[in-house]
XYZ file of C-alpha atoms in Angstrom:
654
model
C 0.000 0.000 0.000
C 1.051 3.553 -0.610
C 1.619 5.997 2.232
C 1.598 9.781 2.183
C 4.620 11.833 3.138
C 4.270 14.328 5.961
C 5.470 17.835 5.239
C 5.069 20.385 8.026
C 4.928 24.024 6.976
C 5.107 27.122 9.134
C 2.014 27.339 11.317
C 0.034 30.442 10.463
C -1.124 30.919 14.020
C -1.494 29.111 17.300
C -5.064 29.210 18.525
C -5.249 30.155 22.185
C -8.265 29.360 24.381
C -9.270 33.031 24.434
C -8.543 35.673 21.849
C -11.099 38.334 21.045
C -13.793 39.459 23.443
C -17.327 38.520 22.405
C -20.693 40.068 23.143
C -23.787 38.645 24.798
C -27.307 38.771 23.407
C -30.317 40.033 25.362
C -33.708 38.416 24.909
C -36.498 36.563 26.708
C -35.693 33.376 24.810
C -35.182 30.301 26.985
C -32.730 27.449 26.558
C -32.794 24.987 23.689
C -33.132 21.742 25.587
C -33.454 21.221 29.316
C -32.423 23.705 31.984
C -29.778 21.882 34.015
C -28.776 24.320 36.769
C -29.819 27.602 38.398
C -27.937 29.755 40.904
C -28.280 33.212 42.417
C -26.330 36.086 40.862
C -25.573 37.841 44.140
C -28.381 40.018 45.431
C -29.945 40.662 42.032
C -31.112 38.227 39.380
C -29.951 34.690 38.734
C -28.097 32.472 36.286
C -29.446 29.492 34.385
C -27.443 26.888 32.455
C -28.633 24.294 29.984
C -27.966 21.349 27.749
C -27.376 23.850 24.932
C -24.128 25.051 26.531
C -25.565 28.519 27.218
C -25.445 30.473 30.447
C -28.112 33.150 30.843
C -28.114 35.877 33.466
C -31.707 36.939 34.125
C -32.532 40.365 35.552
C -35.502 41.226 37.744
C -37.549 42.223 34.673
C -37.242 38.823 33.030
C -34.695 39.867 30.408
C -31.864 37.425 29.834
C -28.246 38.098 28.906
C -27.215 35.047 26.838
C -23.751 33.659 26.210
C -22.686 30.206 25.021
C -19.779 28.885 27.052
C -19.637 25.318 25.786
C -20.623 23.072 22.916
C -21.404 20.449 25.572
C -24.129 20.261 28.187
C -23.481 22.398 31.277
C -24.522 20.403 34.343
C -23.544 22.743 37.208
C -22.911 26.405 37.798
C -21.547 28.439 40.714
C -21.203 32.203 41.155
C -18.308 34.047 42.774
C -19.839 37.311 43.938
C -16.414 38.656 44.926
C -15.214 38.699 41.310
C -18.401 38.509 39.202
C -17.146 35.211 37.802
C -18.865 31.894 37.313
C -17.663 28.315 37.306
C -19.374 25.760 35.086
C -19.149 21.997 34.778
C -19.453 20.852 31.175
C -19.524 17.236 30.053
C -20.339 14.929 27.176
C -21.508 12.348 29.687
C -18.488 10.156 29.024
C -14.855 11.131 28.487
C -15.019 14.930 28.817
C -15.424 16.338 32.323
C -14.299 19.954 32.455
C -14.709 22.761 34.979
C -13.988 26.250 33.684
C -14.123 29.701 35.219
C -15.409 32.641 33.210
C -15.582 36.381 33.700
C -19.132 37.608 33.264
C -17.791 41.136 32.782
C -15.974 40.528 29.496
C -17.027 36.924 28.644
C -13.547 35.466 28.675
C -12.512 32.101 30.040
C -9.858 32.510 32.732
C -8.907 28.850 33.031
C -10.257 25.322 32.812
C -9.579 22.028 34.563
C -10.030 18.543 33.103
C -11.010 15.591 35.287
C -10.975 11.903 34.509
C -14.080 11.264 36.636
C -17.589 12.697 36.719
C -17.815 15.931 38.699
C -20.254 15.689 41.608
C -20.167 19.280 42.906
C -18.609 22.677 42.283
C -18.725 25.728 44.553
C -16.835 28.843 45.539
C -15.883 29.479 49.153
C -17.791 32.190 51.032
C -15.298 34.973 50.266
C -14.483 33.690 46.791
C -10.934 32.624 47.674
C -11.285 28.977 46.665
C -12.879 27.010 43.870
C -13.916 23.630 45.286
C -14.477 20.671 42.963
C -15.561 17.173 43.950
C -15.513 14.158 41.636
C -16.821 10.599 41.681
C -13.489 9.209 42.815
C -11.893 8.355 46.125
C -9.696 11.295 47.180
C -11.405 13.179 44.373
C -12.063 16.563 46.026
C -9.798 19.458 45.030
C -9.135 23.011 46.202
C -8.038 25.564 43.603
C -7.023 29.191 43.878
C -10.169 30.806 42.484
C -8.188 33.676 40.960
C -5.409 31.785 39.196
C -6.749 28.240 38.905
C -3.631 26.746 40.487
C -4.274 23.655 42.564
C -3.854 24.283 46.287
C -4.619 20.835 47.590
C -6.184 17.472 46.936
C -8.251 16.662 50.018
C -7.104 13.186 50.984
C -8.228 13.502 54.616
C -11.853 13.009 53.476
C -11.509 10.193 50.935
C -15.223 9.472 50.344
C -17.017 10.829 47.284
C -18.560 14.210 48.083
C -21.614 15.792 46.458
C -21.714 19.037 48.494
C -19.046 21.332 49.922
C -19.656 24.647 51.693
C -17.401 26.869 53.763
C -18.131 29.032 56.767
C -18.254 32.788 56.235
C -14.672 33.009 57.499
C -13.535 30.240 55.101
C -11.756 28.542 58.008
C -14.040 25.510 58.009
C -15.777 23.536 55.274
C -18.580 21.016 55.567
C -18.810 18.146 53.090
C -21.557 15.624 52.444
C -20.272 12.240 51.284
C -22.625 9.937 49.399
C -21.607 7.072 51.684
C -23.642 8.885 54.345
C -21.500 11.295 56.332
C -21.180 14.985 57.137
C -17.552 15.944 57.607
C -16.187 19.209 59.011
C -12.815 20.061 57.497
C -10.269 22.588 58.766
C -9.241 24.685 55.751
C -6.135 25.986 57.544
C -4.600 22.841 59.013
C -6.182 20.599 56.366
C -7.420 18.124 58.926
C -10.755 16.537 59.646
C -12.413 18.266 62.631
C -15.547 16.162 63.054
C -17.606 13.547 61.274
C -21.268 12.540 61.685
C -23.271 9.757 60.104
C -26.382 10.700 58.112
C -28.427 9.028 55.354
C -26.406 7.803 52.365
C -26.881 8.610 48.675
C -29.230 11.532 49.080
C -29.958 13.860 46.180
C -30.139 17.673 46.374
C -28.006 18.016 49.539
C -28.284 21.483 51.063
C -26.940 23.228 54.174
C -29.092 26.016 55.605
C -30.091 27.740 58.817
C -32.299 30.170 60.717
C -31.480 33.703 61.909
C -30.502 32.419 65.335
C -28.761 29.262 64.121
C -27.015 29.778 60.763
C -25.936 26.619 58.924
C -27.438 24.446 61.657
C -29.524 22.244 59.378
C -28.809 19.844 56.554
C -31.388 18.314 54.200
C -31.583 15.944 51.247
C -33.985 13.834 49.191
C -34.212 10.052 49.069
C -36.970 7.577 48.112
C -39.777 10.163 47.852
C -38.872 11.667 51.217
C -37.362 14.934 52.405
C -34.964 14.316 55.300
C -33.767 17.068 57.658
C -30.766 16.653 59.981
C -29.056 18.529 62.761
C -25.796 19.400 60.997
C -23.898 19.570 64.306
C -24.650 15.975 65.273
C -25.951 14.136 62.220
C -29.203 13.377 64.049
C -32.273 13.147 61.802
C -34.885 15.554 63.152
C -37.694 15.380 60.573
C -38.830 13.257 57.642
C -41.538 14.377 55.201
C -43.167 12.149 52.589
C -43.153 13.867 49.206
C -43.618 12.605 45.670
C -40.646 13.463 43.438
C -39.734 16.433 45.641
C -37.518 19.383 44.837
C -36.077 21.143 47.878
C -34.720 24.660 47.989
C -33.613 27.252 50.480
C -31.805 30.542 50.191
C -28.288 30.850 51.531
C -28.764 34.627 51.695
C -32.250 34.657 53.196
C -31.527 32.726 56.417
C -34.960 33.555 57.806
C -36.745 31.506 55.204
C -36.645 27.884 56.398
C -36.834 24.931 54.003
C -39.133 24.862 50.959
C -40.030 21.849 48.871
C -42.271 21.123 45.903
C -44.252 17.889 45.745
C -46.905 16.370 43.465
C -50.132 14.650 44.528
C -50.956 13.136 41.134
C -53.081 16.092 40.076
C -51.552 19.327 41.350
C -48.234 20.511 42.668
C -47.821 22.207 46.033
C -45.109 24.451 47.454
C -44.550 23.684 51.127
C -42.497 25.361 53.864
C -40.897 23.877 56.961
C -40.606 27.109 58.942
C -37.924 28.207 61.374
C -39.943 27.525 64.498
C -40.668 23.954 63.452
C -37.020 23.354 62.573
C -35.767 24.626 65.921
C -38.404 22.711 67.887
C -37.538 19.489 66.066
C -33.961 19.749 67.347
C -35.203 18.625 70.787
C -38.245 16.635 69.649
C -38.548 12.974 70.708
C -37.790 10.267 68.170
C -41.518 9.582 67.712
C -41.937 13.031 66.195
C -39.118 12.600 63.675
C -41.340 10.598 61.319
C -44.485 12.455 62.383
C -43.382 16.100 62.457
C -45.760 19.056 62.331
C -47.227 19.364 58.850
C -45.385 21.891 56.693
C -47.181 25.054 55.649
C -48.795 24.747 52.202
C -47.712 28.035 50.671
C -49.673 27.435 47.479
C -50.973 24.749 45.186
C -50.398 25.138 41.495
C -50.843 23.424 38.179
C -47.781 22.488 36.191
C -46.999 22.903 32.537
C -48.004 20.443 29.825
C -47.752 16.716 30.533
C -44.692 16.457 28.296
C -42.749 19.030 30.333
C -41.128 18.219 33.675
C -39.233 20.191 36.294
C -35.457 19.774 36.171
C -34.133 22.120 38.876
C -35.568 24.428 41.563
C -33.918 27.213 43.576
C -35.058 29.831 46.116
C -33.660 33.203 45.043
C -34.497 36.710 46.292
C -37.980 35.871 47.536
C -38.835 33.819 44.436
C -39.088 30.139 43.633
C -37.233 29.707 40.327
C -37.992 26.543 38.349
C -36.143 25.180 35.328
C -37.917 22.802 32.968
C -37.141 20.062 30.465
C -38.382 22.322 27.649
C -35.765 24.984 28.380
C -38.191 27.441 29.956
C -37.880 29.253 33.288
C -40.873 29.623 35.628
C -41.053 31.896 38.676
C -43.411 31.925 41.664
C -43.407 34.258 44.630
C -43.105 32.854 48.160
C -46.242 34.739 49.248
C -48.956 32.299 50.457
C -52.057 32.018 48.252
C -55.386 30.371 49.047
C -56.471 29.995 45.422
C -54.805 27.647 43.003
C -51.932 29.217 41.113
C -51.338 28.622 37.412
C -47.666 28.239 36.651
C -46.494 29.922 33.468
C -43.136 30.368 31.796
C -41.241 33.603 32.303
C -39.343 32.917 29.085
C -40.873 33.710 25.705
C -39.712 32.635 22.238
C -38.714 35.653 20.170
C -37.248 34.225 16.988
C -37.128 31.234 14.687
C -34.032 29.112 14.649
C -32.087 29.011 11.403
C -30.813 25.443 11.041
C -28.653 25.801 7.934
C -27.383 28.423 5.494
C -25.961 28.486 1.950
C -24.689 31.510 0.035
C -24.237 32.510 -3.584
C -23.217 35.966 -4.847
C -24.772 38.418 -2.394
C -27.708 36.129 -1.582
C -28.047 34.026 1.542
C -30.504 31.130 1.813
C -31.682 30.140 5.293
C -33.521 26.994 6.390
C -35.979 27.098 9.303
C -38.490 24.581 10.608
C -41.185 26.023 8.349
C -39.398 26.973 5.141
C -36.409 28.202 3.161
C -35.859 31.956 2.979
C -33.788 34.189 0.710
C -32.175 37.296 2.178
C -29.080 39.515 2.050
C -27.181 41.810 4.362
C -28.675 44.909 2.724
C -32.229 44.065 3.741
C -33.971 43.200 6.989
C -36.584 41.290 5.035
C -36.606 37.692 3.910
C -38.510 36.042 1.064
C -39.798 32.513 1.465
C -38.701 30.515 -1.580
C -39.779 26.992 -0.604
C -41.650 25.076 2.061
C -40.102 22.704 4.587
C -43.121 20.498 5.165
C -41.051 17.586 6.468
C -39.176 19.682 9.020
C -35.747 18.993 7.527
C -32.687 20.492 9.225
C -30.079 20.631 6.446
C -29.916 21.526 2.756
C -27.691 21.965 -0.292
C -28.196 24.377 -3.184
C -28.452 22.516 -6.505
C -29.079 24.823 -9.467
C -32.621 26.172 -9.148
C -33.530 23.576 -6.537
C -32.664 22.467 -3.026
C -31.625 19.116 -1.609
C -33.191 18.679 1.855
C -32.090 16.191 4.528
C -31.828 15.823 8.306
C -28.759 14.830 10.309
C -29.232 11.990 12.775
C -32.516 10.772 11.251
C -33.790 8.332 8.648
C -35.935 10.900 6.885
C -35.961 10.682 3.114
C -33.530 12.927 1.242
C -35.680 15.303 -0.830
C -35.463 17.742 -3.694
C -37.648 20.824 -4.080
C -37.705 23.622 -6.644
C -36.944 27.170 -5.535
C -40.031 29.365 -5.599
C -42.260 26.348 -5.107
C -44.700 25.680 -2.296
C -45.394 22.216 -3.647
C -44.348 19.060 -1.842
C -40.717 18.021 -2.251
C -39.808 14.886 -4.190
C -38.181 12.060 -2.240
C -34.873 10.942 -3.768
C -34.026 8.048 -1.458
C -34.532 6.926 2.142
C -31.494 5.986 4.237
C -31.481 2.616 5.974
C -29.755 4.007 9.080
C -29.337 7.495 10.529
C -27.803 10.033 8.165
C -24.601 11.673 9.364
C -23.829 13.856 6.362
C -25.001 14.625 2.820
C -22.734 16.583 0.496
C -23.124 17.710 -3.097
C -20.295 17.254 -5.627
C -21.453 18.288 -9.084
C -24.432 16.051 -9.869
C -23.472 13.516 -7.189
C -24.661 13.292 -3.601
C -22.187 11.632 -1.253
C -23.850 10.600 1.984
C -22.812 8.838 5.188
C -25.233 6.703 7.142
C -24.684 5.019 10.458
C -20.978 5.994 10.563
C -20.357 2.779 8.617
C -21.336 3.364 5.000
C -20.639 5.931 2.283
C -23.228 6.067 -0.490
C -23.330 7.811 -3.864
C -26.574 9.086 -5.392
C -26.553 10.327 -9.000
C -29.034 13.201 -9.357
C -29.185 12.806 -13.131
C -29.876 9.055 -13.281
C -31.265 8.292 -9.828
C -28.703 5.532 -9.353
C -27.887 4.867 -5.695
C -24.824 2.762 -4.733
C -22.654 2.071 -1.718
C -19.058 3.040 -2.501
C -17.353 2.367 0.830
C -18.103 0.559 4.081
C -16.091 0.627 7.272
C -16.233 1.681 10.898
C -16.356 5.066 12.664
C -16.685 7.096 9.442
C -16.716 10.846 10.098
C -16.802 12.479 6.656
C -16.192 11.841 2.956
C -15.282 14.027 -0.037
C -15.443 13.075 -3.727
C -12.788 15.169 -5.490
C -13.351 13.770 -8.999
C -15.169 10.940 -10.743
C -13.040 8.254 -9.116
C -11.251 9.585 -6.000
C -13.032 9.515 -2.668
C -11.378 10.587 0.575
C -12.808 9.217 3.820
C -12.171 10.637 7.300
C -12.669 8.311 10.228
C -11.706 7.435 13.767
C -8.639 5.208 13.940
C -9.467 1.806 15.395
C -5.905 0.868 16.432
C -2.322 2.050 16.216
C -1.777 0.517 12.761
C -4.983 1.952 11.337
C -5.221 5.339 9.576
C -7.769 8.076 10.236
C -7.636 9.239 6.597
C -7.910 6.969 3.561
C -8.384 7.348 -0.180
C -10.755 5.120 -2.130
C -10.865 4.539 -5.877
C -14.605 4.095 -6.351
C -14.082 2.384 -9.717
C -11.568 -0.254 -8.602
C -12.502 -0.126 -4.875
C -8.800 0.046 -3.965
C -8.256 1.725 -0.569
C -5.028 3.443 0.474
C -4.364 4.475 4.088
C -2.683 7.865 4.368
C -0.126 8.557 7.065
C -1.444 11.324 9.312
C -0.579 12.064 12.922
C -3.902 11.689 14.677
C -6.582 9.377 15.990
C -9.608 11.035 14.384
C -10.079 13.118 11.222
C -13.270 14.974 10.296
C -14.761 18.012 8.497
C -13.114 17.633 5.093
C -13.244 20.301 2.376
C -11.627 20.585 -1.055
C -10.442 23.313 -3.427
C -12.783 22.507 -6.333
C -11.896 25.740 -8.133
C -8.453 24.285 -8.884
C -9.475 20.632 -9.054
C -6.963 18.403 -10.784
C -4.021 20.787 -10.407
C -1.099 20.549 -8.044
C -2.542 23.472 -6.069
C -5.885 21.817 -5.331
C -5.686 20.667 -1.730
C -7.886 18.693 0.622
C -8.435 20.238 4.064
C -9.676 18.861 7.361
C -9.428 18.639 11.137
C -7.294 16.070 12.972
C -7.135 15.358 16.715
C -4.050 13.759 18.231
C -3.891 12.369 21.764
C -0.771 11.688 23.802
C -1.443 10.241 27.248
C -4.072 12.648 28.699
C -3.263 15.617 26.449
C -4.956 16.327 23.124
C -4.253 18.764 20.315
C -6.495 19.721 17.414
C -5.071 20.862 14.079
C -6.272 21.932 10.675
C -4.333 20.299 7.864
C -3.992 20.290 4.096
C -3.317 17.226 1.960
C -2.083 17.299 -1.629
C -3.704 14.402 -3.541
C -0.996 14.553 -6.250
C 2.193 14.803 -4.165
C 0.672 12.928 -1.190
C 2.052 15.465 1.293
C 0.368 16.710 4.462
C 0.868 20.165 5.978
C -0.433 21.330 9.355
C -1.834 24.847 9.423
C -3.494 25.832 12.726
C -3.017 24.260 16.138
C -5.286 24.343 19.184
C -3.802 22.881 22.406
C -6.900 20.942 23.428
C -9.581 18.703 21.969
C -12.171 20.385 19.734
C -14.575 17.846 18.259
C -16.908 20.496 16.792
C -14.379 22.357 14.661
C -15.171 22.725 10.961
C -13.375 23.644 7.754
C -14.796 25.368 4.690
C -12.745 26.367 1.648
C -13.641 29.173 -0.758
C -11.512 31.234 -3.150
C -8.085 30.459 -1.691
C -9.351 30.971 1.863
C -9.725 28.261 4.492
C -12.367 29.086 7.094
C -12.347 27.283 10.427
C -13.662 27.779 13.952
C -10.974 25.688 15.632
C -10.746 26.738 19.267
C -14.414 27.856 19.371
C -13.698 31.523 20.127
C -13.390 33.080 16.654
C -13.747 32.169 12.995
C -10.387 32.098 11.246
C -9.923 32.909 7.565
C -6.523 31.638 6.429
C -5.524 32.781 2.961
C -3.229 29.979 1.864
C -1.853 32.058 -1.004
C -0.919 35.275 0.822
C -0.445 33.598 4.252
C -2.695 36.305 5.701
C -4.806 35.203 8.623
C -7.985 37.070 9.627
C -10.091 36.551 12.742
C -13.827 37.202 12.952
C -15.042 37.830 16.497
C -17.740 35.372 17.556
C -21.210 36.415 18.659
C -22.951 35.311 21.858
C -23.275 31.831 20.339
C -20.596 29.634 18.803
C -20.208 29.498 15.037
C -21.280 26.272 13.318
C -21.076 27.174 9.610
C -19.887 29.949 7.278
C -21.217 31.216 3.961
C -18.713 33.497 2.160
C -20.456 35.920 -0.203
C -19.016 38.462 -2.627
C -17.825 40.957 0.010
C -19.583 39.715 3.134
C -19.255 36.697 5.396
C -22.397 35.210 6.910
C -21.862 32.965 9.935
C -24.538 30.658 11.291
C -24.428 30.372 15.075
C -25.525 27.430 17.195
C -28.628 29.236 18.480
C -29.873 29.869 14.941
C -28.776 33.492 14.689
C -26.723 34.838 11.768
C -23.791 37.215 12.156
C -22.675 39.330 9.196
C -19.079 40.513 8.730
C -17.177 42.599 6.236
C -15.181 39.863 4.520
C -12.051 41.988 4.170
C -11.947 44.121 7.332
C -13.414 41.572 9.793
C -15.824 44.221 11.094
C -19.068 42.937 12.585
C -21.849 44.428 10.475
C -24.903 42.871 12.106
C -25.941 40.105 14.482
C -29.433 39.067 13.441
C -32.224 36.717 14.448
C -35.164 35.816 12.227
C -38.425 36.941 13.763
C -41.587 34.941 13.289
C -42.854 37.722 11.026
C -40.127 36.805 8.523
C -38.118 39.964 9.194
C -34.654 40.103 10.718
C -34.042 41.812 14.028
C-alpha cells in the first residue's frame, strides 16, 4: 500500500483558548433543551445553564443576557460574587469532564480544569478565595485558587465521594456531604478533619441552611420520595416528610426563610415550607416526632406545565421560587402564600425562529428554518420565502434552481424541491440508518449513514450505490469521478484516520497522518486536478491525557500533508470550509479564522454570543450561522461585525 509523506509548513497561528472578546445577546428566549442548573447572581437576578451550553443571566424584569460557554451540556454552575465570575461543569456524559471559570464582565474564560471522573459538585468558598471541585473518585475533592486556577490541595483527609461542599463565612471551616452517608467538618487551615457525623447515604439535592438564630445548623436531602432534615452539628435526623418526586430549595442569603419543597399529589403541585420555628423545635423533639413532624405550611398549590414538560431544577432566590424545565423554559413563583390555586407559566418567551442551515451565492443568503427556506441579504432586513419545509428537515444543499433537503441523525428521506415552489418536495431516497452527512459534488450526492457506510446518489440518473463501508466514518469528499477521501476514527495504532478510495476499482489506500480522528473535510474545487488543489480537514491527536487539534492540508498529487493551525486541546466540533483560496475554520471555538493559503494572511472574525457552526462566504460579506440559529454578518475583508441578526416569526430580521 502507498503511504503519504508528511510535510510540516510554518504554522500560520497558534489558537489560544481566548482571543477576542465577544458580546452577549439580550432576549427573553429560553434554553434549547433542558435547563440543568440555576444559581443566584448575588443580590440581584440569577443564572441558568442548559444542555445547549448557554449560560443566561436573568434580571428582575425577566430579560436574559445570553452567552454560550460550551458546545457540551453544562450540568452545574456556581457564582463568585467577589469577582463577578462563574464556574461551570461541562460534560459529554463520558470522556469529557471539564470545569472552567469565566468572567461575566468581558465573557472570557480565565482557566479550565479537566477531570478523569464525573464531577459531583462545584462551589466557591464564602469569600471567593477557593474554587472547590468534587468528583466521583476516592480522594477526588480538590481546592483551587479561584483567581489563578492553580491547585492548592487534593483533600485526601476526606476520601469518600462528596456531592456538596460549603465553607463558613470566614472560610476557616468547610462542611462536606459524602454519598456514603457522612457529614464531615474540614479545617481549611490545618487541612485536617475536625468532626464527622453519620447521616443518610446517597441523598440527592443536599443542602446546608439555617435560621437567623442558628445559621448553617440544618442539613437536608432527598431520598426515596422523602425529604430528610438533619441537625448538621450531630448528624441526628430531626424530621422526615413524605413527598412525591420532591424538589427542595432554600436561600443561603435569606436565612430567615426555612426549608421549601415542591411535591406532586398526582393532580396538582404544592409548594410547602418547613418554617424556622418547626425546625428549631424538632432539634429537641422525641424520636416519635421525627417521622411524624408538624405538617409543613402549604404556601400554594399550582398546576404544572403540559404533561410532556417536567421540572429539572428548583432554587429559592431573592424571595422567588425559580424553576427550570425540560423544555428549556424558566418559571417563577413568589413565596407569598395564596389560598387559590396558582397557574404556573413560563417567564421565558420565544422571540425568533431558529435558522438550522445556510448556503450563500453571490450576495444572496438562503436560510432553512423549521417552516421553510428563505432568501435574504445583508442589505435588507426582510426575507422572502422561496420553498416550504413540510417535512421539518434540518439541512440543505443548493443545486441549481432547486434544493436538496435532509436531516442529520434521522432516517428521513432525502428530498429535492424547486426554488419558488410551495409544492411538496420529491423524495430521492430513504437511508437505511441514521444520516450523518449529505454533500453535493457536481451532480453527485455523497452521503454517510450510520458511521459505517458511504453512499453515492446520482441526481441525473437516480442511481444509488454504496461506494465504501467501514467503521467510525466521520466524513467523505469526492474530489473527482473516481477519488473519494474518507475521514474516520482510527481503530488501532496501525490503522489510519484518513484513507483514499478509488470508487471504480474499490482500492483503498491508508494515508499517514498524525492523529486518531479526522473529520470536516473540504476541497479546493476551483483548482481541481491541479497541483494546487488541496484537501483540508481537522485532525485530533492524543498523547497520554493531552490532546491537540489541528487543521491540515493534503495534496492528492504529491501525497504530502501540511499542518496549518493548532489548538492545544480537543475540539470535536471544529469545521473547515474552503472558498476562493481561503480556508475558514472555527478551531478553538472563540473566533472564525480565515486563512488565505496564497498570501499567508490570517484574519479573525469575532464570535457572537453563540458559537459558530457554519460559514457562507459571499461576494464581500461573510455570513456565519451560530448554534442558536442566529446569523452574524461581517465585512469579509476588514473583519468588522456588520450585524448580528435573528429571524423573527414575522419573517423579518431583528
